[in-house]
Tab-separated table of C-alpha atoms and ligand atoms in Angstrom:
chain	number	residue	atom	x	y	z
A	1	MET	CA	19.737	-25.988	-4.065
A	2	THR	CA	20.357	-23.418	-1.364
A	3	LYS	CA	19.039	-22.911	2.189
A	4	VAL	CA	17.893	-19.535	2.512
A	5	LEU	CA	16.545	-17.534	5.509
A	6	MET	CA	14.753	-14.417	4.439
A	7	VAL	CA	14.505	-11.333	6.697
A	8	ALA	CA	11.805	-9.142	5.475
A	9	PRO	CA	9.803	-6.498	7.305
A	10	GLU	CA	6.626	-7.260	5.365
A	11	ALA	CA	5.071	-10.030	3.163
A	12	ARG	CA	1.824	-10.454	1.569
A	13	PRO	CA	-0.661	-11.596	2.983
A	14	PHE	CA	0.426	-10.919	6.587
A	15	ALA	CA	1.513	-7.325	6.428
A	16	MET	CA	2.005	-5.000	3.501
A	17	THR	CA	2.456	-1.358	2.638
A	18	GLY	CA	4.287	-1.685	-0.792
A	19	GLY	CA	6.019	-3.549	-3.481
A	20	LEU	CA	8.277	-5.452	-0.821
A	21	ALA	CA	5.313	-7.304	0.355
A	22	ASP	CA	4.501	-8.646	-3.069
A	23	VAL	CA	8.171	-9.854	-3.240
A	24	ALA	CA	8.420	-11.590	0.070
A	25	GLY	CA	4.931	-13.118	-0.411
A	26	SER	CA	5.813	-14.601	-3.660
A	27	LEU	CA	9.533	-15.027	-4.352
A	28	PRO	CA	9.890	-17.756	-1.441
A	29	ALA	CA	7.299	-20.268	-3.103
A	30	ALA	CA	8.995	-19.439	-6.541
A	31	LEU	CA	12.509	-20.419	-5.062
A	32	GLN	CA	10.941	-23.419	-3.580
A	33	ALA	CA	9.696	-24.671	-6.876
A	34	LEU	CA	13.301	-24.633	-7.976
A	35	GLY	CA	14.432	-26.967	-5.198
A	36	ASN	CA	15.662	-24.260	-2.835
A	37	GLU	CA	14.731	-24.566	0.929
A	38	VAL	CA	13.519	-21.148	1.967
A	39	ASN	CA	11.964	-19.862	5.218
A	40	VAL	CA	10.981	-16.157	6.012
A	41	LEU	CA	11.185	-14.262	9.263
A	42	LEU	CA	8.703	-11.382	9.779
A	43	PRO	CA	7.723	-9.508	12.893
A	44	ALA	CA	4.547	-10.632	14.415
A	45	TYR	CA	2.616	-7.291	13.698
A	46	ARG	CA	-1.022	-6.771	14.837
A	47	SER	CA	-2.176	-7.824	11.383
A	48	VAL	CA	-0.511	-11.230	11.745
A	49	PRO	CA	-3.049	-14.018	12.523
A	50	LEU	CA	-1.092	-15.680	15.307
A	51	ALA	CA	-4.301	-17.699	16.485
A	52	GLN	CA	-3.644	-19.552	13.266
A	53	ALA	CA	0.029	-20.090	13.641
A	54	ARG	CA	1.853	-22.890	15.451
A	55	ARG	CA	4.139	-21.600	18.274
A	56	ILE	CA	7.448	-23.478	17.500
A	57	TYR	CA	9.850	-21.667	20.009
A	58	ASP	CA	9.151	-20.388	23.520
A	59	ASP	CA	11.194	-17.802	25.343
A	60	LEU	CA	13.800	-16.744	22.975
A	61	PRO	CA	15.680	-13.948	24.963
A	62	ILE	CA	17.174	-11.158	22.860
A	63	TRP	CA	19.724	-9.049	24.629
A	64	LEU	CA	20.168	-5.541	23.050
A	65	ALA	CA	22.582	-3.019	24.877
A	66	GLY	CA	21.834	-4.610	28.255
A	67	THR	CA	17.913	-4.670	27.878
A	68	LEU	CA	16.233	-8.039	27.450
A	69	TYR	CA	13.454	-8.523	25.095
A	70	GLU	CA	11.342	-11.791	25.619
A	71	THR	CA	10.376	-13.100	22.355
A	72	SER	CA	8.936	-16.268	20.738
A	73	ILE	CA	8.597	-17.773	17.321
A	74	TYR	CA	5.483	-18.688	15.530
A	75	GLN	CA	5.041	-20.465	12.146
A	76	ILE	CA	2.686	-20.617	9.260
A	77	GLY	CA	4.139	-22.619	6.352
A	78	ALA	CA	7.338	-21.084	5.338
A	79	TYR	CA	6.796	-17.949	7.521
A	80	TYR	CA	8.161	-17.511	10.921
A	81	PHE	CA	6.842	-14.629	13.029
A	82	LEU	CA	8.838	-13.023	15.757
A	83	ASP	CA	6.449	-12.352	18.641
A	84	CYS	CA	7.484	-9.424	20.925
A	85	PRO	CA	4.116	-7.525	21.706
A	86	GLU	CA	5.831	-4.447	23.094
A	87	LEU	CA	7.696	-3.867	19.905
A	88	TYR	CA	5.450	-5.127	17.101
A	89	ASP	CA	1.822	-5.369	18.397
A	90	ARG	CA	0.974	-1.825	17.369
A	91	GLU	CA	-1.314	0.198	15.023
A	92	GLY	CA	0.856	0.386	11.967
A	93	LEU	CA	3.854	-1.424	10.647
A	94	TYR	CA	6.440	1.416	10.942
A	95	GLY	CA	4.486	4.129	12.501
A	96	ASN	CA	0.958	5.843	13.052
A	97	ALA	CA	-0.664	9.019	12.196
A	98	ARG	CA	1.972	10.947	14.224
A	99	GLY	CA	4.903	9.710	12.106
A	100	ASP	CA	7.488	6.912	12.401
A	101	TYR	CA	7.831	5.089	15.703
A	102	PRO	CA	10.605	6.798	17.462
A	103	ASP	CA	12.092	3.303	18.483
A	104	ASN	CA	12.102	1.811	15.000
A	105	HIS	CA	15.979	1.352	15.316
A	106	ILE	CA	15.175	-0.875	18.328
A	107	ARG	CA	12.343	-2.692	16.835
A	108	PHE	CA	14.390	-3.809	13.620
A	109	ALA	CA	17.742	-4.408	15.812
A	110	VAL	CA	15.804	-6.913	17.814
A	111	PHE	CA	14.299	-8.225	14.655
A	112	CYS	CA	17.741	-8.699	13.101
A	113	ARG	CA	19.063	-10.325	16.274
A	114	ALA	CA	16.277	-12.639	16.451
A	115	ALA	CA	16.943	-13.699	12.746
A	116	LEU	CA	20.479	-14.573	13.945
A	117	GLU	CA	18.917	-16.712	16.745
A	118	VAL	CA	16.844	-18.395	14.235
A	119	ALA	CA	19.810	-19.235	12.150
A	120	ARG	CA	21.238	-20.590	15.185
A	121	ARG	CA	18.588	-22.595	16.880
A	122	ILE	CA	15.840	-23.385	14.245
A	123	PHE	CA	16.768	-23.316	10.871
A	124	ARG	CA	20.430	-23.079	9.662
A	125	PRO	CA	20.651	-21.434	6.418
A	126	GLN	CA	23.608	-21.138	3.902
A	127	VAL	CA	22.507	-17.620	2.998
A	128	ILE	CA	20.553	-14.982	4.818
A	129	HIS	CA	18.702	-12.892	2.455
A	130	CYS	CA	17.801	-9.568	3.895
A	131	HIS	CA	15.458	-6.757	2.590
A	132	ASP	CA	15.915	-3.110	2.884
A	133	TRP	CA	17.197	-1.248	5.881
A	134	HIS	CA	15.122	-3.233	8.242
A	135	GLY	CA	17.085	-6.306	7.531
A	136	ALA	CA	20.449	-4.619	6.955
A	137	LEU	CA	21.636	-4.955	10.423
A	138	VAL	CA	21.983	-8.743	10.037
A	139	PRO	CA	25.324	-8.473	7.794
A	140	THR	CA	26.338	-5.608	10.216
A	141	PHE	CA	25.965	-7.771	13.246
A	142	LEU	CA	27.498	-10.722	11.588
A	143	ARG	CA	30.660	-8.614	10.713
A	144	THR	CA	31.050	-6.978	14.040
A	145	ILE	CA	29.427	-8.406	17.285
A	146	PHE	CA	29.476	-12.016	15.895
A	147	ALA	CA	32.507	-11.742	13.699
A	148	GLY	CA	34.222	-14.364	15.914
A	149	ASP	CA	31.094	-16.741	16.564
A	150	PRO	CA	31.841	-19.951	14.967
A	151	THR	CA	28.024	-20.805	14.666
A	152	PHE	CA	27.854	-18.344	11.759
A	153	ALA	CA	31.082	-19.312	10.184
A	154	GLY	CA	30.412	-19.731	6.392
A	155	ILE	CA	27.031	-18.160	6.403
A	156	LYS	CA	26.643	-15.612	3.572
A	157	THR	CA	24.530	-12.553	3.300
A	158	LEU	CA	22.709	-10.938	0.301
A	159	LEU	CA	20.814	-7.546	0.739
A	160	THR	CA	18.005	-6.643	-1.517
A	161	ILE	CA	17.475	-2.901	-2.078
A	162	HIS	CA	13.801	-2.298	-2.845
A	163	ASN	CA	14.020	1.493	-2.486
A	164	LEU	CA	17.263	3.344	-1.796
A	165	GLY	CA	15.130	6.384	-0.677
A	166	TYR	CA	14.453	4.693	2.792
A	167	GLN	CA	17.765	4.247	4.504
A	168	GLY	CA	17.053	3.994	8.397
A	169	LEU	CA	18.535	7.272	9.438
A	170	PHE	CA	18.797	7.755	13.287
A	171	PRO	CA	20.643	10.021	15.655
A	172	ARG	CA	24.130	9.084	16.787
A	173	GLU	CA	22.916	7.518	20.180
A	174	ALA	CA	21.105	4.943	18.162
A	175	LEU	CA	24.232	3.087	17.515
A	176	THR	CA	24.899	2.234	21.170
A	177	GLU	CA	21.205	1.821	21.881
A	178	ILE	CA	21.168	-1.158	19.345
A	179	GLY	CA	24.371	-2.616	21.009
A	180	LEU	CA	27.025	-1.396	18.316
A	181	ASP	CA	30.181	0.110	19.369
A	182	ASP	CA	30.359	3.917	18.958
A	183	SER	CA	33.722	3.393	16.946
A	184	LEU	CA	31.551	2.519	14.087
A	185	PHE	CA	30.453	6.047	14.052
A	186	HIS	CA	32.766	7.380	11.046
A	187	PRO	CA	32.176	7.891	7.409
A	188	GLY	CA	33.771	4.705	6.652
A	189	ALA	CA	31.243	2.712	8.510
A	190	LEU	CA	27.648	3.693	9.560
A	191	GLU	CA	27.875	7.417	9.889
A	192	PHE	CA	26.232	9.313	7.233
A	193	PHE	CA	26.349	13.196	7.524
A	194	GLY	CA	25.960	13.301	11.275
A	195	HIS	CA	23.500	10.413	11.460
A	196	VAL	CA	23.493	6.660	11.839
A	197	ASN	CA	22.504	5.123	8.509
A	198	LEU	CA	21.506	1.439	8.887
A	199	LEU	CA	21.176	0.688	5.283
A	200	LYS	CA	24.642	1.871	4.714
A	201	GLY	CA	26.022	-0.916	6.959
A	202	GLY	CA	24.206	-3.492	4.927
A	203	LEU	CA	25.725	-1.982	1.772
A	204	LEU	CA	29.257	-2.282	3.283
A	205	TYR	CA	28.979	-5.514	5.030
A	206	SER	CA	26.885	-7.653	2.819
A	207	ASP	CA	28.484	-10.396	0.648
A	208	ALA	CA	26.359	-9.480	-2.173
A	209	LEU	CA	23.983	-6.779	-3.203
A	210	ASN	CA	20.967	-6.523	-5.515
A	211	THR	CA	18.291	-4.221	-6.538
A	212	VAL	CA	14.994	-4.911	-8.222
A	213	SER	CA	15.838	-4.065	-11.872
A	214	LYS	CA	19.008	-3.714	-13.913
A	215	ARG	CA	18.365	-0.184	-14.949
A	216	TYR	CA	17.831	0.888	-11.255
A	217	ALA	CA	21.091	-0.992	-10.323
A	218	GLN	CA	22.737	1.313	-12.780
A	219	GLU	CA	20.943	4.565	-11.560
A	220	ILE	CA	21.766	4.140	-8.071
A	221	GLN	CA	25.404	4.500	-8.834
A	222	THR	CA	24.810	7.955	-10.007
A	223	PRO	CA	24.597	11.195	-7.814
A	224	GLU	CA	21.035	11.751	-9.385
A	225	TYR	CA	19.601	8.638	-7.933
A	226	GLY	CA	21.990	7.592	-5.315
A	227	PHE	CA	20.757	9.527	-2.312
A	228	GLY	CA	24.198	10.065	-0.979
A	229	LEU	CA	25.070	6.417	-1.215
A	230	ASP	CA	26.313	6.299	-4.760
A	231	GLY	CA	29.837	6.474	-4.037
A	232	ILE	CA	29.631	3.116	-1.947
A	233	LEU	CA	27.515	1.529	-4.627
A	234	ARG	CA	30.082	2.225	-7.282
A	235	GLU	CA	32.852	0.741	-5.044
A	236	ARG	CA	30.638	-2.259	-4.606
A	237	SER	CA	29.489	-2.541	-8.260
A	238	SER	CA	31.042	-5.815	-8.692
A	239	VAL	CA	28.804	-7.479	-6.353
A	240	LEU	CA	25.684	-5.437	-7.207
A	241	ALA	CA	23.136	-7.104	-9.514
A	242	GLY	CA	19.743	-6.212	-10.885
A	243	ILE	CA	16.910	-8.690	-10.712
A	244	LEU	CA	13.406	-7.599	-11.832
A	245	ASN	CA	10.557	-8.672	-9.682
A	246	GLY	CA	8.016	-10.916	-10.822
A	247	ALA	CA	4.249	-10.557	-10.960
A	248	ASP	CA	1.928	-13.097	-9.097
A	249	TYR	CA	-0.337	-14.167	-11.965
A	250	THR	CA	-2.379	-16.389	-9.652
A	251	THR	CA	-3.843	-13.031	-8.086
A	252	TRP	CA	-3.180	-10.688	-11.199
A	253	ASN	CA	-4.877	-12.685	-13.978
A	254	PRO	CA	-7.923	-11.288	-15.939
A	255	GLU	CA	-9.262	-14.685	-16.593
A	256	THR	CA	-9.930	-15.706	-13.093
A	257	ASP	CA	-9.662	-12.487	-11.210
A	258	PRO	CA	-12.428	-12.806	-8.507
A	259	TYR	CA	-12.631	-9.146	-7.883
A	260	ILE	CA	-13.628	-8.160	-11.399
A	261	PRO	CA	-17.133	-8.149	-12.720
A	262	ALA	CA	-16.291	-10.017	-16.072
A	263	HIS	CA	-13.348	-11.869	-17.078
A	264	PHE	CA	-11.462	-11.615	-20.343
A	265	SER	CA	-8.490	-12.880	-22.371
A	266	ARG	CA	-6.438	-12.425	-25.443
A	267	GLU	CA	-8.819	-14.519	-27.217
A	268	ASP	CA	-11.990	-12.669	-25.961
A	269	LEU	CA	-11.494	-9.126	-24.846
A	270	SER	CA	-15.240	-8.393	-24.521
A	271	GLY	CA	-15.139	-8.848	-20.598
A	272	LYS	CA	-12.818	-5.756	-20.350
A	273	ARG	CA	-15.564	-3.627	-21.957
A	274	ILE	CA	-18.041	-4.821	-19.173
A	275	CYS	CA	-15.276	-4.003	-16.387
A	276	LYS	CA	-14.995	-0.515	-17.784
A	277	GLU	CA	-18.654	0.283	-17.993
A	278	THR	CA	-19.184	-1.077	-14.450
A	279	LEU	CA	-16.568	1.104	-13.008
A	280	ALA	CA	-17.596	4.049	-14.920
A	281	ASP	CA	-21.189	3.760	-13.796
A	282	GLU	CA	-20.015	3.251	-10.265
A	283	PHE	CA	-17.974	6.558	-10.483
A	284	GLY	CA	-20.505	8.506	-12.699
A	285	LEU	CA	-17.777	8.689	-15.308
A	286	SER	CA	-18.588	8.348	-19.185
A	287	ARG	CA	-18.582	4.900	-20.507
A	288	ILE	CA	-17.055	5.833	-23.849
A	289	ARG	CA	-14.235	8.197	-23.168
A	290	PRO	CA	-10.799	6.618	-22.853
A	291	LEU	CA	-10.156	5.980	-19.064
A	292	ILE	CA	-6.817	6.593	-17.489
A	293	GLY	CA	-6.234	5.048	-14.152
A	294	VAL	CA	-3.682	5.612	-11.200
A	295	ILE	CA	-2.979	3.229	-8.273
A	296	SER	CA	-0.191	4.776	-6.243
A	297	ARG	CA	1.188	5.879	-2.920
A	298	LEU	CA	0.690	9.619	-3.222
A	299	VAL	CA	4.484	10.727	-2.736
A	300	ASP	CA	6.901	12.540	-4.766
A	301	GLN	CA	8.802	9.392	-5.835
A	302	LYS	CA	5.741	8.434	-7.857
A	303	GLY	CA	5.466	11.599	-9.826
A	304	THR	CA	2.363	12.606	-7.995
A	305	ASP	CA	3.403	16.258	-8.232
A	306	LEU	CA	3.508	15.933	-12.133
A	307	ILE	CA	0.148	14.532	-12.071
A	308	THR	CA	-1.473	17.270	-9.926
A	309	LYS	CA	0.498	19.878	-12.071
A	310	ILE	CA	-1.170	18.532	-15.266
A	311	GLY	CA	-4.654	17.786	-13.413
A	312	GLU	CA	-6.531	20.641	-14.960
A	313	SER	CA	-5.202	20.156	-18.534
A	314	LEU	CA	-6.125	16.455	-18.185
A	315	ALA	CA	-9.631	17.333	-17.047
A	316	LYS	CA	-9.934	19.459	-20.241
A	317	LYS	CA	-9.289	16.458	-22.503
A	318	ASP	CA	-11.582	13.945	-23.902
A	319	LEU	CA	-10.903	11.368	-21.289
A	320	SER	CA	-11.765	10.006	-17.792
A	321	PHE	CA	-9.398	9.682	-15.001
A	322	VAL	CA	-9.625	7.525	-11.927
A	323	LEU	CA	-7.144	7.450	-9.146
A	324	LEU	CA	-6.839	5.199	-6.056
A	325	GLY	CA	-4.086	6.094	-3.571
A	326	SER	CA	-3.015	7.630	-0.215
A	327	GLY	CA	-0.120	9.346	1.036
A	328	GLU	CA	0.875	13.022	1.661
A	329	ARG	CA	-2.033	15.194	2.704
A	330	LYS	CA	-1.463	17.920	0.106
A	331	TYR	CA	-1.701	15.409	-2.875
A	332	GLU	CA	-4.759	13.809	-1.354
A	333	GLN	CA	-6.424	17.179	-1.124
A	334	ALA	CA	-5.313	18.300	-4.597
A	335	PHE	CA	-6.818	15.237	-6.172
A	336	LEU	CA	-10.047	15.471	-4.195
A	337	ASN	CA	-10.396	19.220	-5.061
A	338	LEU	CA	-9.852	18.129	-8.977
A	339	ALA	CA	-12.602	15.570	-8.549
A	340	VAL	CA	-15.180	17.983	-7.004
A	341	ALA	CA	-14.226	20.453	-9.799
A	342	HIS	CA	-14.817	17.916	-12.629
A	343	PRO	CA	-17.035	15.255	-11.221
A	344	THR	CA	-17.961	13.598	-14.589
A	345	LYS	CA	-14.448	13.415	-15.587
A	346	VAL	CA	-12.382	12.661	-12.502
A	347	ALA	CA	-12.965	10.050	-9.727
A	348	VAL	CA	-10.737	9.843	-6.780
A	349	ARG	CA	-10.773	7.356	-3.915
A	350	ILE	CA	-8.185	8.090	-1.042
A	351	GLY	CA	-7.156	4.825	0.907
A	352	TYR	CA	-5.770	1.341	0.314
A	353	ASP	CA	-8.283	-0.902	-1.502
A	354	ASP	CA	-7.095	-4.193	-2.952
A	355	ARG	CA	-10.390	-5.025	-4.518
A	356	LEU	CA	-10.836	-1.553	-6.310
A	357	SER	CA	-7.067	-1.731	-7.361
A	358	HIS	CA	-8.028	-4.882	-9.422
A	359	GLN	CA	-10.982	-3.211	-10.652
A	360	ILE	CA	-9.061	-0.199	-11.975
A	361	GLU	CA	-6.500	-2.430	-13.627
A	362	ALA	CA	-9.165	-4.091	-15.451
A	363	ALA	CA	-11.361	-1.249	-16.405
A	364	ALA	CA	-8.831	1.351	-17.454
A	365	ASP	CA	-7.462	1.765	-20.967
A	366	MET	CA	-4.345	3.402	-19.878
A	367	PHE	CA	-2.469	3.279	-16.715
A	368	LEU	CA	-0.260	6.312	-15.643
A	369	MET	CA	3.039	5.952	-13.717
A	370	PRO	CA	5.255	9.077	-14.166
A	371	SER	CA	7.688	8.128	-11.355
A	372	ARG	CA	10.562	10.389	-10.382
A	373	TYR	CA	12.485	7.151	-9.746
A	374	GLU	CA	11.170	3.523	-9.784
A	375	PRO	CA	13.181	0.637	-8.431
A	376	CYS	CA	10.953	-1.836	-10.320
A	377	GLY	CA	7.299	-1.095	-9.901
A	378	LEU	CA	4.418	-3.741	-10.041
A	379	ASN	CA	1.375	-1.974	-11.247
A	380	GLN	CA	2.854	-1.373	-14.831
A	381	ILE	CA	3.434	-5.241	-15.023
A	382	TYR	CA	-0.051	-5.843	-13.893
A	383	SER	CA	-1.510	-3.341	-16.369
A	384	LEU	CA	0.204	-5.310	-19.166
A	385	ARG	CA	-1.582	-8.437	-18.346
A	386	TYR	CA	-4.988	-6.540	-18.012
A	387	GLY	CA	-4.348	-4.918	-21.574
A	388	THR	CA	-4.130	-1.450	-19.868
A	389	ILE	CA	-1.532	0.281	-21.672
A	390	PRO	CA	1.133	1.849	-19.364
A	391	ILE	CA	2.138	5.489	-19.748
A	392	VAL	CA	5.424	5.608	-17.793
A	393	ARG	CA	8.524	7.625	-17.267
A	394	ALA	CA	11.716	5.858	-18.764
A	395	THR	CA	13.241	5.123	-15.460
A	396	GLY	CA	14.390	2.078	-13.310
A	397	GLY	CA	11.931	-0.826	-13.686
A	398	LEU	CA	9.551	1.016	-15.639
A	399	ASP	CA	12.189	1.279	-18.363
A	400	ASP	CA	13.015	-2.307	-18.226
A	401	THR	CA	9.464	-3.621	-18.466
A	402	ILE	CA	7.847	-1.314	-20.832
A	403	ASP	CA	8.818	-1.068	-24.490
A	404	GLU	CA	7.687	0.811	-27.503
A	405	ASP	CA	5.515	-2.102	-28.544
A	406	THR	CA	3.551	-2.103	-25.230
A	407	GLY	CA	3.453	1.241	-23.828
A	408	PHE	CA	4.414	4.916	-24.045
A	409	LYS	CA	7.431	6.307	-22.435
A	410	PHE	CA	8.954	9.756	-21.833
A	411	GLU	CA	12.201	10.815	-20.336
A	412	ASP	CA	12.086	14.285	-19.110
A	413	TYR	CA	10.619	14.772	-15.635
A	414	GLY	CA	7.994	17.438	-16.378
A	415	GLY	CA	4.579	18.207	-17.267
A	416	GLU	CA	4.976	18.759	-21.012
A	417	ALA	CA	6.757	15.444	-21.572
A	418	LEU	CA	4.074	13.768	-19.673
A	419	LEU	CA	1.313	15.405	-21.575
A	420	SER	CA	2.749	14.592	-24.954
A	421	ALA	CA	3.105	10.841	-24.032
A	422	ILE	CA	-0.598	10.878	-22.956
A	423	GLN	CA	-1.551	12.729	-26.129
A	424	ALA	CA	0.295	9.931	-28.185
A	425	ALA	CA	-1.661	7.274	-26.239
A	426	LEU	CA	-4.845	9.108	-26.853
A	427	ALA	CA	-4.168	9.556	-30.703
A	428	GLU	CA	-3.516	5.859	-31.051
A	429	TYR	CA	-6.466	4.849	-28.981
A	430	ARG	CA	-8.645	6.404	-31.819
A	431	LYS	CA	-7.294	3.903	-34.034
A	432	PRO	CA	-8.925	0.736	-32.477
A	433	GLU	CA	-7.219	-1.801	-34.778
A	434	GLN	CA	-3.772	-0.458	-33.822
A	435	TRP	CA	-4.783	-0.080	-30.145
A	436	THR	CA	-5.899	-3.745	-30.011
A	437	VAL	CA	-2.748	-4.949	-31.577
A	438	ARG	CA	-0.802	-3.155	-28.721
A	439	MET	CA	-3.108	-4.576	-26.242
A	440	LEU	CA	-2.695	-7.921	-27.338
A	441	ARG	CA	1.131	-7.595	-27.342
A	442	ALA	CA	0.879	-6.265	-23.753
A	443	MET	CA	-1.123	-9.189	-22.474
A	444	SER	CA	1.272	-11.497	-23.918
A	445	ARG	CA	4.304	-10.220	-22.045
A	446	ASP	CA	5.473	-12.644	-19.234
A	447	PHE	CA	6.981	-11.365	-15.963
A	448	SER	CA	6.253	-14.447	-13.938
A	449	TRP	CA	8.216	-15.077	-10.735
A	450	ASN	CA	9.813	-18.294	-12.314
A	451	ALA	CA	12.391	-16.290	-14.233
A	452	SER	CA	13.475	-13.929	-11.397
A	453	ALA	CA	13.600	-16.777	-8.874
A	454	GLN	CA	15.973	-18.667	-11.183
A	455	GLU	CA	18.244	-15.504	-11.160
A	456	TYR	CA	18.198	-15.403	-7.373
A	457	SER	CA	19.093	-19.146	-7.278
A	458	LYS	CA	22.042	-18.416	-9.498
A	459	LEU	CA	23.015	-15.473	-7.349
A	460	TYR	CA	22.833	-17.513	-4.093
A	461	CYS	CA	25.077	-20.141	-5.647
A	462	GLY	CA	27.465	-17.382	-6.820
A	463	ILE	CA	27.795	-15.950	-3.375
A	464	LEU	CA	28.555	-19.595	-1.918
B	501	LIG	P1	5.853	0.699	-4.044
B	501	LIG	O1	6.526	-0.640	-3.547
B	501	LIG	O2	6.899	1.784	-4.420
B	501	LIG	O3	4.605	1.393	-3.347
B	501	LIG	P2	5.048	-0.916	-6.501
B	501	LIG	O4	4.582	-0.632	-7.654
B	501	LIG	O5	6.327	-1.708	-6.557
B	501	LIG	O6	5.382	0.507	-5.457
B	501	LIG	O7	3.911	-1.799	-5.549
B	501	LIG	C1	2.945	-1.183	-4.998
B	501	LIG	C2	1.858	-2.196	-4.702
B	501	LIG	O8	0.995	-1.686	-3.710
B	501	LIG	C3	1.201	-2.719	-5.781
B	501	LIG	O9	0.749	-4.057	-5.703
B	501	LIG	C4	-0.099	-1.826	-5.812
B	501	LIG	O10	-1.176	-2.260	-6.470
B	501	LIG	C5	-0.214	-1.655	-4.353
B	501	LIG	N1	-0.991	-0.389	-3.955
B	501	LIG	C6	-0.474	0.867	-3.824
B	501	LIG	N2	-1.382	1.692	-3.469
B	501	LIG	C7	-2.369	1.028	-3.314
B	501	LIG	C8	-3.874	1.324	-3.087
B	501	LIG	N3	-4.005	2.750	-2.503
B	501	LIG	N4	-4.752	0.516	-2.834
B	501	LIG	C9	-4.560	-0.787	-3.128
B	501	LIG	N5	-3.147	-1.313	-3.524
B	501	LIG	C10	-2.220	-0.295	-3.706
């Protein structure tokens, strides 16, 4: 049983942009169910319903490089919210239409300093569990500015890397702006090819590290996947673990999902046909052709370039294709063009839509996830539970969660390899008995949070 303070930049249902929100929204409860005491600190973004929260700490002053930030702490259940309107009450979490906020280093430095104040005044943890570059300054502050502070003696740190592609890179001046000494600007500390790299500090100074699948923990130690940090990760490999994310089956369950038009289960699959027909009718697609779904951020990491590359070939096949996503303009436009060219075979929705994402999971026969790299990935796990057969690239968490019995995998990052995996899936789809066996196997796979929470519990004990 461990007392844990999580420091997370997003958590469902308060603020979300990606898989980290699902993790910080579900893992704490799963850890508590095992007897751990867990609280989570989040910034009080505009999306956080502070009116429903309890104000538990007034006037918490945070000094950063000579500037005072007046903050206060609110609470809803296990979640603490750091209120500082000038920093967090903004349109987006990390940026707006013009790009990332230029003061993100200040925003997350204040956040990490506040985490230490929470540990000092409100909830004293044994482990501070930080997530991504946004939380990575906690171990850095502890090992530098606060190295001699007896308040924090004995507190251990764990940093979880949800995506090594996002490192928190800033110009050199950022170092002093966040209250760190310029002497840390060298390759053995926070310097990274002329920039300050906040994630790198976390990698160097945390007591333990983990990422969100075993395969990704191996991959990031190679130059191909290491984004320039593979050397440090190799040096720290003895404290680097891989723990798969879980799925929240209270939200992702075809037997109870409130967003879908009909429910279904392994015992009775008939509702899945209704889900497919409803979605097909709504989008003007065929009710009969095999339906391939995609729900994704439209960025290079997700293999979006591969899907656009094979778009025309896909549209020529005997299938329908439905995509929900948002991201880079060029990809959004390419998919919209494809839908205009093939209105009866391709349907595209640009945006973030929770309800539709459930409806696509329930309706589709196959789910496409050809990621260039994938730390864990959640949609392929949800797909399994909905009997929607994943077609994935064998990388990171996709490789760890999908096997020959449940899905179709390909290795090479290229259009041909992807097309032949789709072809193999389509061929089996034409053999309904075989396909149903595959669906039932997929639906019986269990990636619930309990197993992951047990591994995190063990990891906390190991660090202590
Ligand atoms: P990542 O964190 O890299 O974006 P994950 O697969 O780990 O990828 O998690 C993505 C999460 O965000 C999933 O829960 C997925 O359903 C959701 N998601 C992504 N894009 C959309 C969208 N356009 N609409 C609704 N949900 C989305």
